[in-house]
Amino acid sequence: MARIRAKPLHAQARQAVLERILRGELAPDTRVVESRLAEDLGVSRTPLREALMHLEREGFLKLEPNRGFFVAPLSAEEARELYPILAMMECEALRLGGLPGTARIEYLGSVNERLAEAAADSERAFQLNAEWHTILTSGCPNRTLLKMLAGVRRKMYRYEWASLPQAARIEAAAEQHAAIAFALEQGDADGAGRDLQEHWQTELDALLPRIGASADSSGGR
């Protein structure tokens, strides 16, 4: 019988630090004070340092010589790269999965209704938005694509957290979700794909001014 094994301490520390980064508790460009963070998490410096090195390799942190770890900044350049990639991958996953059945379309509708009702609760809305997109592509048979998609979504969570927790954005996202689901219900896979592409472009357009991109027409940092 296979034994249940606990995650290594450094993996648990990595997840805890990552959640703080994604939620903005460790804000972009701020220095990570390792001694304080280790105390907060209840771990020693060794597994924490290993966790921070993992996050640095994944792009969530940057390591500056003689200064330590800093949370990677939100970058207009990176956002402009990530959003089209995510749109393309979600559309492909949706195409490969074919038209969803009635049960999944109803599930999408249920989650989206809760999202629309959560406009005053940004954390809840953030979770429901992520859940909706995961359900949308869950029928994709290509496991490798889904794994890659999950990785891109993780990198985007920081940007979504900066943009989505506004009542108007949540309501707009829910309306676009409803249009995508309606197209699928009508058997219009191509229309759903176009709506999905438009949805992510709208999200990007709403985000860029919030991270100072309006003054950066060249796309640089």
Coordinates of C-alpha atoms in Angstrom, one line a residue:
M1 CA 0.0 0.0 0.0
A2 CA 1.3 3.4 -0.9
R3 CA 2.1 5.6 2.0
I4 CA 0.9 9.2 2.3
R5 CA 3.9 11.5 2.5
A6 CA 3.9 15.1 3.7
K7 CA 5.4 17.7 1.4
P8 CA 9.0 18.6 2.2
L9 CA 9.3 21.7 4.4
H10 CA 10.8 23.8 1.6
A11 CA 7.8 22.9 -0.7
Q12 CA 5.4 24.0 2.0
A13 CA 7.4 27.2 2.5
R14 CA 7.4 27.9 -1.2
Q15 CA 3.6 27.5 -1.4
A16 CA 3.1 29.8 1.6
V17 CA 5.4 32.5 0.2
L18 CA 3.9 32.2 -3.3
E19 CA 0.4 32.8 -1.9
R20 CA 1.6 35.9 -0.2
I21 CA 3.1 37.2 -3.5
L22 CA 0.0 36.4 -5.5
R23 CA -2.3 38.1 -3.0
G24 CA 0.0 41.2 -2.8
E25 CA 0.9 40.7 0.8
L26 CA 4.4 40.7 -0.4
A27 CA 4.1 43.6 -2.8
P28 CA 6.0 44.1 -6.1
D29 CA 9.5 45.5 -5.7
T30 CA 9.6 45.0 -1.9
R31 CA 12.5 43.3 -0.2
V32 CA 11.9 39.9 1.4
V33 CA 13.1 40.1 5.0
E34 CA 14.1 36.4 5.4
S35 CA 14.4 36.5 9.2
R36 CA 11.0 38.0 9.6
L37 CA 9.4 35.7 7.0
A38 CA 10.9 32.6 8.6
E39 CA 9.5 33.6 11.9
D40 CA 6.1 34.3 10.5
L41 CA 6.0 30.9 8.7
G42 CA 7.5 29.0 11.6
V43 CA 10.4 27.5 9.6
S44 CA 14.2 27.8 9.8
R45 CA 16.2 29.9 7.3
T46 CA 17.4 26.8 5.4
P47 CA 14.1 25.5 3.9
L48 CA 13.0 29.1 3.5
R49 CA 16.1 30.0 1.4
E50 CA 15.5 26.9 -0.7
A51 CA 11.9 28.0 -1.2
L52 CA 13.0 31.5 -2.2
M53 CA 15.5 30.1 -4.7
H54 CA 12.7 28.0 -6.3
L55 CA 10.6 31.1 -6.6
E56 CA 13.5 33.1 -8.1
R57 CA 13.9 30.5 -10.8
E58 CA 10.2 30.7 -11.5
G59 CA 10.3 34.4 -11.9
F60 CA 8.3 35.5 -8.9
L61 CA 11.4 36.8 -7.1
K62 CA 14.7 38.4 -8.1
L63 CA 18.0 38.0 -6.3
E64 CA 20.2 41.1 -6.1
P65 CA 23.8 40.6 -5.1
N66 CA 24.5 41.7 -1.5
R67 CA 20.9 42.9 -1.1
G68 CA 18.9 39.7 -1.0
F69 CA 15.5 38.7 -2.6
F70 CA 13.0 41.2 -3.9
V71 CA 9.5 40.5 -5.2
A72 CA 9.6 40.8 -9.0
P73 CA 7.8 43.9 -10.2
L74 CA 4.6 43.9 -12.2
S75 CA 5.8 44.5 -15.8
A76 CA 3.7 45.9 -18.7
E77 CA 6.0 44.0 -21.0
E78 CA 5.4 40.7 -19.3
A79 CA 1.7 41.3 -19.2
R80 CA 1.6 42.0 -22.9
E81 CA 3.4 38.7 -23.4
L82 CA 1.4 36.6 -20.9
Y83 CA -2.2 37.6 -21.7
P84 CA -2.1 36.7 -25.5
I85 CA -0.3 33.4 -24.6
L86 CA -3.0 32.5 -22.1
A87 CA -5.8 33.4 -24.5
M88 CA -4.2 31.2 -27.2
M89 CA -3.7 28.3 -24.8
E90 CA -7.2 28.5 -23.4
C91 CA -8.7 28.6 -26.9
E92 CA -6.7 25.6 -28.0
A93 CA -7.7 23.7 -24.8
L94 CA -11.3 24.6 -25.5
R95 CA -11.0 23.5 -29.1
L96 CA -9.4 20.2 -28.2
G97 CA -12.0 19.4 -25.6
G98 CA -14.9 20.0 -27.9
L99 CA -18.3 21.4 -26.9
P100 CA -18.9 20.8 -23.2
G101 CA -21.9 18.9 -22.1
T102 CA -25.0 20.3 -20.4
A103 CA -23.7 19.6 -16.9
R104 CA -20.4 21.6 -17.4
I105 CA -22.2 24.5 -19.0
E106 CA -24.6 24.6 -16.0
Y107 CA -21.6 24.4 -13.7
L108 CA -20.0 27.3 -15.5
G109 CA -23.2 29.3 -15.1
S110 CA -23.4 28.6 -11.4
V111 CA -19.8 29.7 -10.8
N112 CA -20.3 32.8 -12.9
E113 CA -23.5 33.7 -11.0
R114 CA -21.5 33.5 -7.7
L115 CA -18.8 35.6 -9.3
A116 CA -21.2 38.3 -10.3
E117 CA -22.6 38.3 -6.7
A118 CA -19.1 38.6 -5.2
A119 CA -18.3 42.1 -6.6
A120 CA -17.9 43.4 -3.0
D121 CA -15.6 40.5 -2.0
S122 CA -12.5 40.8 -4.0
E123 CA -10.8 37.7 -2.6
R124 CA -13.9 35.5 -3.3
A125 CA -14.2 37.0 -6.8
F126 CA -10.6 36.2 -7.5
Q127 CA -11.1 32.6 -6.5
L128 CA -14.3 32.2 -8.5
N129 CA -12.8 33.8 -11.6
A130 CA -9.9 31.3 -11.5
E131 CA -12.3 28.4 -10.9
W132 CA -14.4 29.5 -13.9
H133 CA -11.5 29.4 -16.3
T134 CA -10.3 26.1 -15.0
I135 CA -13.7 24.5 -15.5
L136 CA -13.9 26.0 -19.0
T137 CA -10.8 24.2 -20.2
S138 CA -11.2 21.0 -18.0
G139 CA -12.4 18.9 -20.9
C140 CA -9.1 19.2 -22.8
P141 CA -7.6 15.7 -23.3
N142 CA -4.0 17.1 -23.6
R143 CA -2.6 16.8 -20.1
T144 CA 0.6 18.5 -21.1
L145 CA -1.2 21.6 -22.4
L146 CA -3.3 21.8 -19.2
K147 CA -0.1 21.6 -17.1
M148 CA 1.5 24.4 -19.2
L149 CA -1.7 26.4 -18.9
A150 CA -1.7 26.1 -15.1
G151 CA 1.9 27.4 -15.1
V152 CA 1.0 30.5 -17.2
R153 CA -2.1 31.1 -15.0
R154 CA 0.0 31.1 -11.9
K155 CA 2.3 33.8 -13.3
M156 CA -0.8 35.8 -14.3
Y157 CA -2.5 35.6 -10.9
R158 CA -0.4 38.6 -9.7
Y159 CA -1.7 40.6 -12.6
E160 CA -5.3 39.5 -12.2
W161 CA -5.1 40.3 -8.5
A162 CA -4.0 43.9 -9.5
S163 CA -6.8 44.3 -12.0
L164 CA -9.8 42.1 -11.1
P165 CA -10.7 43.1 -7.5
Q166 CA -12.8 46.1 -8.7
A167 CA -16.6 45.8 -8.7
A168 CA -16.8 47.1 -12.3
R169 CA -14.2 44.7 -13.6
I170 CA -15.8 41.7 -11.8
E171 CA -19.2 42.6 -13.3
A172 CA -17.6 43.0 -16.8
A173 CA -15.8 39.7 -16.5
A174 CA -19.0 37.9 -15.5
E175 CA -20.8 39.3 -18.5
Q176 CA -18.1 38.2 -20.9
H177 CA -18.0 34.7 -19.2
A178 CA -21.8 34.5 -19.8
A179 CA -21.3 35.3 -23.5
I180 CA -18.7 32.6 -23.8
A181 CA -20.9 30.0 -22.1
F182 CA -23.9 31.0 -24.2
A183 CA -21.9 30.5 -27.4
L184 CA -20.9 27.0 -26.2
E185 CA -24.5 26.2 -25.3
Q186 CA -25.6 27.2 -28.8
G187 CA -22.9 24.9 -30.3
D188 CA -20.9 27.8 -31.6
A189 CA -17.3 26.8 -30.7
D190 CA -15.8 29.3 -33.0
G191 CA -17.8 32.1 -31.5
A192 CA -16.9 31.0 -28.0
G193 CA -13.2 31.1 -29.0
R194 CA -13.6 34.6 -30.4
D195 CA -15.4 35.8 -27.2
L196 CA -12.6 34.2 -25.1
Q197 CA -9.9 36.0 -27.1
E198 CA -11.8 39.3 -26.7
H199 CA -12.3 38.7 -23.0
W200 CA -8.5 38.4 -22.3
Q201 CA -7.8 41.4 -24.5
T202 CA -10.3 43.4 -22.4
E203 CA -8.7 42.2 -19.2
L204 CA -5.2 43.3 -20.5
D205 CA -6.5 46.7 -21.6
A206 CA -8.0 47.2 -18.1
L207 CA -4.8 46.1 -16.4
L208 CA -2.2 48.1 -18.2
P209 CA -3.1 51.6 -16.8
R210 CA -3.0 50.2 -13.3
I211 CA 0.6 49.1 -13.6
G212 CA 1.8 52.3 -15.2
A213 CA 1.7 51.1 -18.8
S214 CA -0.3 54.1 -20.1
A215 CA 2.9 56.1 -20.2
D216 CA 4.8 53.2 -21.7
S217 CA 3.6 52.9 -25.3
S218 CA 6.7 51.1 -26.4
G219 CA 6.0 48.1 -24.2
G220 CA 9.2 48.4 -22.2
R221 CA 9.6 48.4 -18.4

